[in-house]
Amino acid sequence: MSASPTAEAAAPVSRRSLSPSRASDFQQCPLLYRFRTVDKLPEPPSSAAVRGTLVHSALEHLFDLPAAQRTPEAAQALLPGAWEQLQVDEPDVATLFDGDEAERTWLESAAALVRTWFTLEDPTRLEPAERELRVETELESGLLLRGIIDRVDVAPNGMVRVVDYKTGRSPGEGFEGKALFQMRFYALAVWRLRGVVPALLQLVYLGDGVVLRLQPTEADLLATERKLEALSAAIEKARESGDWRPRTSKLCGWCAHQALCPAFGGTPPPLPVAVGPRPEDVQEAAAIG
């Protein structure tokens, strides 16, 4: 049924929303959150991020094959086609490499990550309930949680496992909490959507073949919910005041917007005039390792 003319003409309702990546951005640096979410400044593609996209695609579509055919060779064979399609969908990525040899070396690095995955999990014994699952749930406060979960496994007894692939290396000692925050976010979303606390959260690091596991409790997820509400409140405060101050760290060296950052002598662009919904309310959430 089509919407009524009145509904079509109505102004969109502005809603508070968070994805794991946007929550992580604000915790890392409020100004980075502003650049990405409010200003929506473009960022050049990186070979590491694009490689992650290819690996995620291969591990997703491998499960389209019968179990016996889910071999390392079959998974690696999915990479060239995924790369060709990505260049059609996002032409800018074609500028990443100077020549064919650099591109071949990069594709082989993606294949190496896929081979590492086979040393950690056996896809012939897995039948995921969901792959690249888009989740969206509203908390009692009205805060909307959004994200994309790489894989959800459901055991015959109903137990749920949430799995995320990371194509980088595992975090150093003392930094696991930040890595597991994203998984708790997903677990909270699954709990609110399905009424079941996931039995296991699993982060699979293909860069060094490490698997982090966490068995969440209701108390863990309630604490995560409170943290997300606090983050949302801090974002709203920054939005109202216009105070998106930078927070410097070792990660600044990787930031695409350093030239605009006051901490490095730059000047941010004028804040855009708010019209309609918040930018983050209409953008797609992403969880790329």
PDB file of C-alpha atoms in Angstrom:
ATOM      1  CA  MET A   1       0.000   0.000   0.000  1.00  0.00           C
ATOM      2  CA  SER A   2       1.414   3.407  -0.946  1.00  0.00           C
ATOM      3  CA  ALA A   3       1.760   6.155   1.616  1.00  0.00           C
ATOM      4  CA  SER A   4      -0.872   8.862   1.715  1.00  0.00           C
ATOM      5  CA  PRO A   5       0.020  12.309   0.309  1.00  0.00           C
ATOM      6  CA  THR A   6      -0.072  13.648   3.851  1.00  0.00           C
ATOM      7  CA  ALA A   7       2.422  11.026   5.037  1.00  0.00           C
ATOM      8  CA  GLU A   8       4.692  11.641   2.065  1.00  0.00           C
ATOM      9  CA  ALA A   9       4.697  15.376   2.673  1.00  0.00           C
ATOM     10  CA  ALA A  10       5.317  15.106   6.405  1.00  0.00           C
ATOM     11  CA  ALA A  11       8.771  16.067   7.617  1.00  0.00           C
ATOM     12  CA  PRO A  12      10.873  13.061   8.700  1.00  0.00           C
ATOM     13  CA  VAL A  13      11.106  12.517  12.425  1.00  0.00           C
ATOM     14  CA  SER A  14      14.577  13.109  13.861  1.00  0.00           C
ATOM     15  CA  ARG A  15      15.777  10.149  15.920  1.00  0.00           C
ATOM     16  CA  ARG A  16      18.815   9.394  18.013  1.00  0.00           C
ATOM     17  CA  SER A  17      20.721   6.426  16.659  1.00  0.00           C
ATOM     18  CA  LEU A  18      24.031   4.663  17.132  1.00  0.00           C
ATOM     19  CA  SER A  19      25.977   1.993  15.306  1.00  0.00           C
ATOM     20  CA  PRO A  20      29.104   0.314  16.720  1.00  0.00           C
ATOM     21  CA  SER A  21      31.361   2.251  14.366  1.00  0.00           C
ATOM     22  CA  ARG A  22      29.822   5.630  15.193  1.00  0.00           C
ATOM     23  CA  ALA A  23      29.904   4.901  18.924  1.00  0.00           C
ATOM     24  CA  SER A  24      33.571   3.953  18.589  1.00  0.00           C
ATOM     25  CA  ASP A  25      34.282   7.146  16.624  1.00  0.00           C
ATOM     26  CA  PHE A  26      32.851   9.365  19.355  1.00  0.00           C
ATOM     27  CA  GLN A  27      34.732   7.538  22.093  1.00  0.00           C
ATOM     28  CA  GLN A  28      37.968   7.862  20.119  1.00  0.00           C
ATOM     29  CA  CYS A  29      37.470  11.520  19.176  1.00  0.00           C
ATOM     30  CA  PRO A  30      34.283  13.651  19.162  1.00  0.00           C
ATOM     31  CA  LEU A  31      35.654  15.705  16.267  1.00  0.00           C
ATOM     32  CA  LEU A  32      36.185  12.548  14.202  1.00  0.00           C
ATOM     33  CA  TYR A  33      32.535  11.651  14.869  1.00  0.00           C
ATOM     34  CA  ARG A  34      31.529  15.112  13.654  1.00  0.00           C
ATOM     35  CA  PHE A  35      33.651  14.895  10.490  1.00  0.00           C
ATOM     36  CA  ARG A  36      32.258  11.477   9.578  1.00  0.00           C
ATOM     37  CA  THR A  37      28.668  11.749  10.739  1.00  0.00           C
ATOM     38  CA  VAL A  38      27.650  15.397  10.776  1.00  0.00           C
ATOM     39  CA  ASP A  39      29.860  16.858   8.026  1.00  0.00           C
ATOM     40  CA  LYS A  40      29.977  13.530   6.147  1.00  0.00           C
ATOM     41  CA  LEU A  41      33.422  14.364   4.793  1.00  0.00           C
ATOM     42  CA  PRO A  42      34.722  11.913   2.191  1.00  0.00           C
ATOM     43  CA  GLU A  43      37.684   9.706   3.033  1.00  0.00           C
ATOM     44  CA  PRO A  44      40.003   8.115   0.490  1.00  0.00           C
ATOM     45  CA  PRO A  45      39.718   4.337   0.272  1.00  0.00           C
ATOM     46  CA  SER A  46      42.427   2.348   2.026  1.00  0.00           C
ATOM     47  CA  SER A  47      43.813  -0.930   0.768  1.00  0.00           C
ATOM     48  CA  ALA A  48      43.361  -2.490   4.233  1.00  0.00           C
ATOM     49  CA  ALA A  49      39.681  -1.536   4.471  1.00  0.00           C
ATOM     50  CA  VAL A  50      38.936  -2.674   0.924  1.00  0.00           C
ATOM     51  CA  ARG A  51      40.747  -5.949   1.561  1.00  0.00           C
ATOM     52  CA  GLY A  52      38.528  -6.409   4.599  1.00  0.00           C
ATOM     53  CA  THR A  53      35.467  -5.926   2.417  1.00  0.00           C
ATOM     54  CA  LEU A  54      36.647  -8.633   0.005  1.00  0.00           C
ATOM     55  CA  VAL A  55      37.448 -11.111   2.767  1.00  0.00           C
ATOM     56  CA  HIS A  56      34.084 -10.543   4.429  1.00  0.00           C
ATOM     57  CA  SER A  57      32.353 -11.101   1.086  1.00  0.00           C
ATOM     58  CA  ALA A  58      34.220 -14.365   0.481  1.00  0.00           C
ATOM     59  CA  LEU A  59      33.431 -15.715   3.961  1.00  0.00           C
ATOM     60  CA  GLU A  60      29.789 -14.740   3.562  1.00  0.00           C
ATOM     61  CA  HIS A  61      29.244 -16.306   0.149  1.00  0.00           C
ATOM     62  CA  LEU A  62      31.264 -19.433   0.883  1.00  0.00           C
ATOM     63  CA  PHE A  63      28.221 -20.668   2.803  1.00  0.00           C
ATOM     64  CA  ASP A  64      26.158 -20.556  -0.393  1.00  0.00           C
ATOM     65  CA  LEU A  65      28.035 -23.726  -1.365  1.00  0.00           C
ATOM     66  CA  PRO A  66      27.206 -27.233  -0.102  1.00  0.00           C
ATOM     67  CA  ALA A  67      29.207 -28.065   3.020  1.00  0.00           C
ATOM     68  CA  ALA A  68      31.576 -30.482   1.285  1.00  0.00           C
ATOM     69  CA  GLN A  69      32.584 -27.808  -1.241  1.00  0.00           C
ATOM     70  CA  ARG A  70      33.560 -25.187   1.354  1.00  0.00           C
ATOM     71  CA  THR A  71      37.284 -25.520   0.856  1.00  0.00           C
ATOM     72  CA  PRO A  72      40.100 -22.953   1.129  1.00  0.00           C
ATOM     73  CA  GLU A  73      40.428 -23.045  -2.640  1.00  0.00           C
ATOM     74  CA  ALA A  74      36.727 -22.339  -3.132  1.00  0.00           C
ATOM     75  CA  ALA A  75      36.848 -19.404  -0.710  1.00  0.00           C
ATOM     76  CA  GLN A  76      39.911 -17.893  -2.382  1.00  0.00           C
ATOM     77  CA  ALA A  77      38.270 -18.284  -5.780  1.00  0.00           C
ATOM     78  CA  LEU A  78      35.538 -15.893  -4.644  1.00  0.00           C
ATOM     79  CA  LEU A  79      37.971 -13.007  -4.148  1.00  0.00           C
ATOM     80  CA  PRO A  80      38.652 -11.923  -7.776  1.00  0.00           C
ATOM     81  CA  GLY A  81      34.942 -11.718  -8.572  1.00  0.00           C
ATOM     82  CA  ALA A  82      34.277  -9.733  -5.401  1.00  0.00           C
ATOM     83  CA  TRP A  83      37.087  -7.349  -6.364  1.00  0.00           C
ATOM     84  CA  GLU A  84      35.695  -6.846  -9.863  1.00  0.00           C
ATOM     85  CA  GLN A  85      32.231  -6.130  -8.502  1.00  0.00           C
ATOM     86  CA  LEU A  86      33.568  -3.703  -5.919  1.00  0.00           C
ATOM     87  CA  GLN A  87      35.319  -1.715  -8.650  1.00  0.00           C
ATOM     88  CA  VAL A  88      31.969  -1.427 -10.442  1.00  0.00           C
ATOM     89  CA  ASP A  89      30.136  -0.379  -7.278  1.00  0.00           C
ATOM     90  CA  GLU A  90      32.882   1.958  -6.007  1.00  0.00           C
ATOM     91  CA  PRO A  91      35.085   3.111  -8.917  1.00  0.00           C
ATOM     92  CA  ASP A  92      37.411   5.064  -6.590  1.00  0.00           C
ATOM     93  CA  VAL A  93      38.952   1.839  -5.290  1.00  0.00           C
ATOM     94  CA  ALA A  94      40.527   1.202  -8.688  1.00  0.00           C
ATOM     95  CA  THR A  95      43.019   3.996  -7.919  1.00  0.00           C
ATOM     96  CA  LEU A  96      44.521   2.123  -4.972  1.00  0.00           C
ATOM     97  CA  PHE A  97      47.263   0.384  -6.971  1.00  0.00           C
ATOM     98  CA  ASP A  98      49.941   1.672  -9.323  1.00  0.00           C
ATOM     99  CA  GLY A  99      50.177  -1.503 -11.369  1.00  0.00           C
ATOM    100  CA  ASP A 100      49.110  -5.105 -11.843  1.00  0.00           C
ATOM    101  CA  GLU A 101      51.895  -6.496  -9.650  1.00  0.00           C
ATOM    102  CA  ALA A 102      50.844  -4.391  -6.655  1.00  0.00           C
ATOM    103  CA  GLU A 103      47.258  -5.474  -7.174  1.00  0.00           C
ATOM    104  CA  ARG A 104      48.229  -9.164  -7.376  1.00  0.00           C
ATOM    105  CA  THR A 105      50.282  -8.890  -4.183  1.00  0.00           C
ATOM    106  CA  TRP A 106      47.351  -7.256  -2.415  1.00  0.00           C
ATOM    107  CA  LEU A 107      44.900  -9.929  -3.603  1.00  0.00           C
ATOM    108  CA  GLU A 108      47.279 -12.611  -2.349  1.00  0.00           C
ATOM    109  CA  SER A 109      47.299 -10.926   1.063  1.00  0.00           C
ATOM    110  CA  ALA A 110      43.511 -11.226   1.084  1.00  0.00           C
ATOM    111  CA  ALA A 111      43.790 -14.906   0.136  1.00  0.00           C
ATOM    112  CA  ALA A 112      46.230 -15.430   3.021  1.00  0.00           C
ATOM    113  CA  LEU A 113      43.656 -14.056   5.470  1.00  0.00           C
ATOM    114  CA  VAL A 114      41.046 -16.433   4.084  1.00  0.00           C
ATOM    115  CA  ARG A 115      43.437 -19.361   4.514  1.00  0.00           C
ATOM    116  CA  THR A 116      44.043 -18.326   8.120  1.00  0.00           C
ATOM    117  CA  TRP A 117      40.303 -18.492   8.787  1.00  0.00           C
ATOM    118  CA  PHE A 118      40.272 -22.163   7.815  1.00  0.00           C
ATOM    119  CA  THR A 119      42.768 -22.868  10.607  1.00  0.00           C
ATOM    120  CA  LEU A 120      40.337 -21.361  13.129  1.00  0.00           C
ATOM    121  CA  GLU A 121      36.925 -22.622  12.008  1.00  0.00           C
ATOM    122  CA  ASP A 122      35.631 -25.502   9.904  1.00  0.00           C
ATOM    123  CA  PRO A 123      32.894 -24.278   7.540  1.00  0.00           C
ATOM    124  CA  THR A 124      31.913 -27.829   6.619  1.00  0.00           C
ATOM    125  CA  ARG A 125      30.517 -28.158  10.154  1.00  0.00           C
ATOM    126  CA  LEU A 126      28.766 -24.798  10.262  1.00  0.00           C
ATOM    127  CA  GLU A 127      25.355 -23.773   8.991  1.00  0.00           C
ATOM    128  CA  PRO A 128      24.919 -20.130   9.975  1.00  0.00           C
ATOM    129  CA  ALA A 129      21.419 -18.983  10.813  1.00  0.00           C
ATOM    130  CA  GLU A 130      22.274 -15.493   9.526  1.00  0.00           C
ATOM    131  CA  ARG A 131      25.027 -13.861   7.499  1.00  0.00           C
ATOM    132  CA  GLU A 132      25.567 -10.104   7.218  1.00  0.00           C
ATOM    133  CA  LEU A 133      22.530  -9.647   9.425  1.00  0.00           C
ATOM    134  CA  ARG A 134      21.239  -6.074   9.632  1.00  0.00           C
ATOM    135  CA  VAL A 135      19.914  -5.435  13.107  1.00  0.00           C
ATOM    136  CA  GLU A 136      17.854  -2.473  14.226  1.00  0.00           C
ATOM    137  CA  THR A 137      16.180  -2.149  17.593  1.00  0.00           C
ATOM    138  CA  GLU A 138      14.885   0.749  19.674  1.00  0.00           C
ATOM    139  CA  LEU A 139      15.636   0.964  23.372  1.00  0.00           C
ATOM    140  CA  GLU A 140      13.010   2.171  25.842  1.00  0.00           C
ATOM    141  CA  SER A 141      14.604   5.623  25.785  1.00  0.00           C
ATOM    142  CA  GLY A 142      14.037   5.886  22.038  1.00  0.00           C
ATOM    143  CA  LEU A 143      17.700   5.356  21.141  1.00  0.00           C
ATOM    144  CA  LEU A 144      17.911   3.310  17.954  1.00  0.00           C
ATOM    145  CA  LEU A 145      20.695   0.716  17.706  1.00  0.00           C
ATOM    146  CA  ARG A 146      21.829  -0.292  14.222  1.00  0.00           C
ATOM    147  CA  GLY A 147      24.514  -2.585  12.933  1.00  0.00           C
ATOM    148  CA  ILE A 148      25.511  -5.448  10.668  1.00  0.00           C
ATOM    149  CA  ILE A 149      26.550  -8.730  12.254  1.00  0.00           C
ATOM    150  CA  ASP A 150      28.901 -10.907  10.199  1.00  0.00           C
ATOM    151  CA  ARG A 151      27.450 -14.214  11.346  1.00  0.00           C
ATOM    152  CA  VAL A 152      24.889 -15.609  13.770  1.00  0.00           C
ATOM    153  CA  ASP A 153      24.945 -19.311  14.641  1.00  0.00           C
ATOM    154  CA  VAL A 154      22.027 -20.974  16.421  1.00  0.00           C
ATOM    155  CA  ALA A 155      22.530 -24.376  18.048  1.00  0.00           C
ATOM    156  CA  PRO A 156      19.782 -27.031  18.062  1.00  0.00           C
ATOM    157  CA  ASN A 157      19.093 -26.153  21.709  1.00  0.00           C
ATOM    158  CA  GLY A 158      18.497 -22.520  20.762  1.00  0.00           C
ATOM    159  CA  MET A 159      21.801 -21.133  22.051  1.00  0.00           C
ATOM    160  CA  VAL A 160      23.031 -18.173  19.980  1.00  0.00           C
ATOM    161  CA  ARG A 161      26.614 -17.368  18.991  1.00  0.00           C
ATOM    162  CA  VAL A 162      27.496 -13.977  17.486  1.00  0.00           C
ATOM    163  CA  VAL A 163      30.610 -13.999  15.291  1.00  0.00           C
ATOM    164  CA  ASP A 164      32.567 -11.091  13.846  1.00  0.00           C
ATOM    165  CA  TYR A 165      35.558 -11.280  11.507  1.00  0.00           C
ATOM    166  CA  LYS A 166      38.448  -8.831  11.826  1.00  0.00           C
ATOM    167  CA  THR A 167      41.094  -8.751   9.140  1.00  0.00           C
ATOM    168  CA  GLY A 168      43.621  -6.956  11.324  1.00  0.00           C
ATOM    169  CA  ARG A 169      45.626  -8.280  14.245  1.00  0.00           C
ATOM    170  CA  SER A 170      44.211  -8.927  17.697  1.00  0.00           C
ATOM    171  CA  PRO A 171      44.449  -6.089  20.244  1.00  0.00           C
ATOM    172  CA  GLY A 172      47.344  -5.964  22.641  1.00  0.00           C
ATOM    173  CA  GLU A 173      47.003  -6.787  26.305  1.00  0.00           C
ATOM    174  CA  GLY A 174      44.729  -4.306  28.024  1.00  0.00           C
ATOM    175  CA  PHE A 175      42.898  -3.288  24.836  1.00  0.00           C
ATOM    176  CA  GLU A 176      40.481  -6.218  24.589  1.00  0.00           C
ATOM    177  CA  GLY A 177      37.714  -4.190  26.224  1.00  0.00           C
ATOM    178  CA  LYS A 178      37.458  -1.770  23.333  1.00  0.00           C
ATOM    179  CA  ALA A 179      37.376  -4.669  20.869  1.00  0.00           C
ATOM    180  CA  LEU A 180      34.636  -6.480  22.795  1.00  0.00           C
ATOM    181  CA  PHE A 181      32.506  -3.335  23.140  1.00  0.00           C
ATOM    182  CA  GLN A 182      31.294  -3.838  19.563  1.00  0.00           C
ATOM    183  CA  MET A 183      30.342  -7.427  20.342  1.00  0.00           C
ATOM    184  CA  ARG A 184      28.431  -6.397  23.456  1.00  0.00           C
ATOM    185  CA  PHE A 185      26.626  -3.835  21.293  1.00  0.00           C
ATOM    186  CA  TYR A 186      25.551  -6.608  18.920  1.00  0.00           C
ATOM    187  CA  ALA A 187      24.613  -8.900  21.798  1.00  0.00           C
ATOM    188  CA  LEU A 188      22.427  -6.176  23.294  1.00  0.00           C
ATOM    189  CA  ALA A 189      20.689  -5.657  19.952  1.00  0.00           C
ATOM    190  CA  VAL A 190      20.071  -9.409  19.568  1.00  0.00           C
ATOM    191  CA  TRP A 191      18.773  -9.646  23.149  1.00  0.00           C
ATOM    192  CA  ARG A 192      16.344  -6.756  22.660  1.00  0.00           C
ATOM    193  CA  LEU A 193      15.178  -8.133  19.310  1.00  0.00           C
ATOM    194  CA  ARG A 194      14.871 -11.826  20.164  1.00  0.00           C
ATOM    195  CA  GLY A 195      14.664 -11.925  23.941  1.00  0.00           C
ATOM    196  CA  VAL A 196      17.679 -14.251  24.126  1.00  0.00           C
ATOM    197  CA  VAL A 197      21.073 -13.317  25.547  1.00  0.00           C
ATOM    198  CA  PRO A 198      23.702 -14.765  23.165  1.00  0.00           C
ATOM    199  CA  ALA A 199      25.589 -17.594  24.800  1.00  0.00           C
ATOM    200  CA  LEU A 200      28.881 -16.659  23.141  1.00  0.00           C
ATOM    201  CA  LEU A 201      30.462 -13.670  21.422  1.00  0.00           C
ATOM    202  CA  GLN A 202      33.368 -14.547  19.139  1.00  0.00           C
ATOM    203  CA  LEU A 203      35.850 -12.161  17.533  1.00  0.00           C
ATOM    204  CA  VAL A 204      37.964 -13.873  14.869  1.00  0.00           C
ATOM    205  CA  TYR A 205      41.201 -12.011  14.083  1.00  0.00           C
ATOM    206  CA  LEU A 206      42.574 -13.172  10.752  1.00  0.00           C
ATOM    207  CA  GLY A 207      45.676 -10.988  10.907  1.00  0.00           C
ATOM    208  CA  ASP A 208      47.292 -13.227  13.516  1.00  0.00           C
ATOM    209  CA  GLY A 209      44.895 -16.153  13.906  1.00  0.00           C
ATOM    210  CA  VAL A 210      43.590 -15.227  17.362  1.00  0.00           C
ATOM    211  CA  VAL A 211      40.015 -15.760  18.552  1.00  0.00           C
ATOM    212  CA  LEU A 212      38.587 -13.711  21.436  1.00  0.00           C
ATOM    213  CA  ARG A 213      35.541 -15.150  23.165  1.00  0.00           C
ATOM    214  CA  LEU A 214      33.158 -13.728  25.717  1.00  0.00           C
ATOM    215  CA  GLN A 215      30.131 -15.222  27.433  1.00  0.00           C
ATOM    216  CA  PRO A 216      27.912 -12.197  28.129  1.00  0.00           C
ATOM    217  CA  THR A 217      25.432 -11.951  30.987  1.00  0.00           C
ATOM    218  CA  GLU A 218      22.335  -9.824  31.356  1.00  0.00           C
ATOM    219  CA  ALA A 219      24.317  -7.621  33.738  1.00  0.00           C
ATOM    220  CA  ASP A 220      26.980  -7.097  31.033  1.00  0.00           C
ATOM    221  CA  LEU A 221      24.380  -6.064  28.496  1.00  0.00           C
ATOM    222  CA  LEU A 222      22.523  -3.766  30.881  1.00  0.00           C
ATOM    223  CA  ALA A 223      25.844  -2.041  31.586  1.00  0.00           C
ATOM    224  CA  THR A 224      26.407  -1.745  27.815  1.00  0.00           C
ATOM    225  CA  GLU A 225      22.949  -0.222  27.437  1.00  0.00           C
ATOM    226  CA  ARG A 226      23.739   2.380  30.101  1.00  0.00           C
ATOM    227  CA  LYS A 227      27.039   3.181  28.378  1.00  0.00           C
ATOM    228  CA  LEU A 228      25.310   3.660  25.034  1.00  0.00           C
ATOM    229  CA  GLU A 229      22.708   5.934  26.606  1.00  0.00           C
ATOM    230  CA  ALA A 230      25.510   7.996  28.144  1.00  0.00           C
ATOM    231  CA  LEU A 231      27.298   8.177  24.796  1.00  0.00           C
ATOM    232  CA  SER A 232      24.104   9.268  23.084  1.00  0.00           C
ATOM    233  CA  ALA A 233      23.586  11.985  25.714  1.00  0.00           C
ATOM    234  CA  ALA A 234      27.161  13.220  25.211  1.00  0.00           C
ATOM    235  CA  ILE A 235      26.635  13.330  21.442  1.00  0.00           C
ATOM    236  CA  GLU A 236      23.414  15.314  21.891  1.00  0.00           C
ATOM    237  CA  LYS A 237      25.228  17.752  24.184  1.00  0.00           C
ATOM    238  CA  ALA A 238      27.969  18.246  21.586  1.00  0.00           C
ATOM    239  CA  ARG A 239      25.351  18.716  18.888  1.00  0.00           C
ATOM    240  CA  GLU A 240      23.503  21.371  20.892  1.00  0.00           C
ATOM    241  CA  SER A 241      26.638  23.251  21.915  1.00  0.00           C
ATOM    242  CA  GLY A 242      28.578  22.809  18.685  1.00  0.00           C
ATOM    243  CA  ASP A 243      31.562  21.750  20.808  1.00  0.00           C
ATOM    244  CA  TRP A 244      33.126  18.794  18.986  1.00  0.00           C
ATOM    245  CA  ARG A 245      36.562  18.979  20.541  1.00  0.00           C
ATOM    246  CA  PRO A 246      39.354  16.703  19.300  1.00  0.00           C
ATOM    247  CA  ARG A 247      40.859  13.982  21.456  1.00  0.00           C
ATOM    248  CA  THR A 248      44.407  13.198  20.401  1.00  0.00           C
ATOM    249  CA  SER A 249      45.879   9.695  20.514  1.00  0.00           C
ATOM    250  CA  LYS A 250      48.209   7.411  18.600  1.00  0.00           C
ATOM    251  CA  LEU A 251      45.323   6.839  16.180  1.00  0.00           C
ATOM    252  CA  CYS A 252      45.594  10.443  14.935  1.00  0.00           C
ATOM    253  CA  GLY A 253      48.278   9.332  12.502  1.00  0.00           C
ATOM    254  CA  TRP A 254      45.671   7.257  10.663  1.00  0.00           C
ATOM    255  CA  CYS A 255      43.059  10.018  10.483  1.00  0.00           C
ATOM    256  CA  ALA A 256      42.113  11.258   7.001  1.00  0.00           C
ATOM    257  CA  HIS A 257      41.048  14.639   8.404  1.00  0.00           C
ATOM    258  CA  GLN A 258      44.177  15.701  10.267  1.00  0.00           C
ATOM    259  CA  ALA A 259      44.572  18.810   8.062  1.00  0.00           C
ATOM    260  CA  LEU A 260      41.215  20.103   9.396  1.00  0.00           C
ATOM    261  CA  CYS A 261      41.918  19.321  13.046  1.00  0.00           C
ATOM    262  CA  PRO A 262      42.720  22.190  15.458  1.00  0.00           C
ATOM    263  CA  ALA A 263      45.053  19.889  17.380  1.00  0.00           C
ATOM    264  CA  PHE A 264      47.279  19.907  14.285  1.00  0.00           C
ATOM    265  CA  GLY A 265      46.815  23.552  13.305  1.00  0.00           C
ATOM    266  CA  GLY A 266      43.798  23.002  11.062  1.00  0.00           C
ATOM    267  CA  THR A 267      40.367  24.621  10.960  1.00  0.00           C
ATOM    268  CA  PRO A 268      37.176  22.545  10.735  1.00  0.00           C
ATOM    269  CA  PRO A 269      34.627  23.576   8.105  1.00  0.00           C
ATOM    270  CA  PRO A 270      31.514  25.467   9.233  1.00  0.00           C
ATOM    271  CA  LEU A 271      28.891  23.198  10.717  1.00  0.00           C
ATOM    272  CA  PRO A 272      26.200  22.296   8.176  1.00  0.00           C
ATOM    273  CA  VAL A 273      22.715  23.694   8.688  1.00  0.00           C
ATOM    274  CA  ALA A 274      20.475  20.966  10.094  1.00  0.00           C
ATOM    275  CA  VAL A 275      17.607  20.141   7.735  1.00  0.00           C
ATOM    276  CA  GLY A 276      15.384  17.116   8.168  1.00  0.00           C
ATOM    277  CA  PRO A 277      16.724  14.045   9.966  1.00  0.00           C
ATOM    278  CA  ARG A 278      20.184  13.824  11.472  1.00  0.00           C
ATOM    279  CA  PRO A 279      22.753  12.542   8.963  1.00  0.00           C
ATOM    280  CA  GLU A 280      23.435   9.427  11.021  1.00  0.00           C
ATOM    281  CA  ASP A 281      19.728   8.564  11.011  1.00  0.00           C
ATOM    282  CA  VAL A 282      19.815   7.886   7.279  1.00  0.00           C
ATOM    283  CA  GLN A 283      23.266   6.404   6.760  1.00  0.00           C
ATOM    284  CA  GLU A 284      23.833   2.674   6.629  1.00  0.00           C
ATOM    285  CA  ALA A 285      25.656   1.168   9.581  1.00  0.00           C
ATOM    286  CA  ALA A 286      28.766  -0.853   8.733  1.00  0.00           C
ATOM    287  CA  ALA A 287      30.982  -3.457  10.547  1.00  0.00           C
ATOM    288  CA  ILE A 288      34.036  -3.969   8.522  1.00  0.00           C
ATOM    289  CA  GLY A 289      36.977  -5.480  10.011  1.00  0.00           C
TER     290      GLY A 289
END
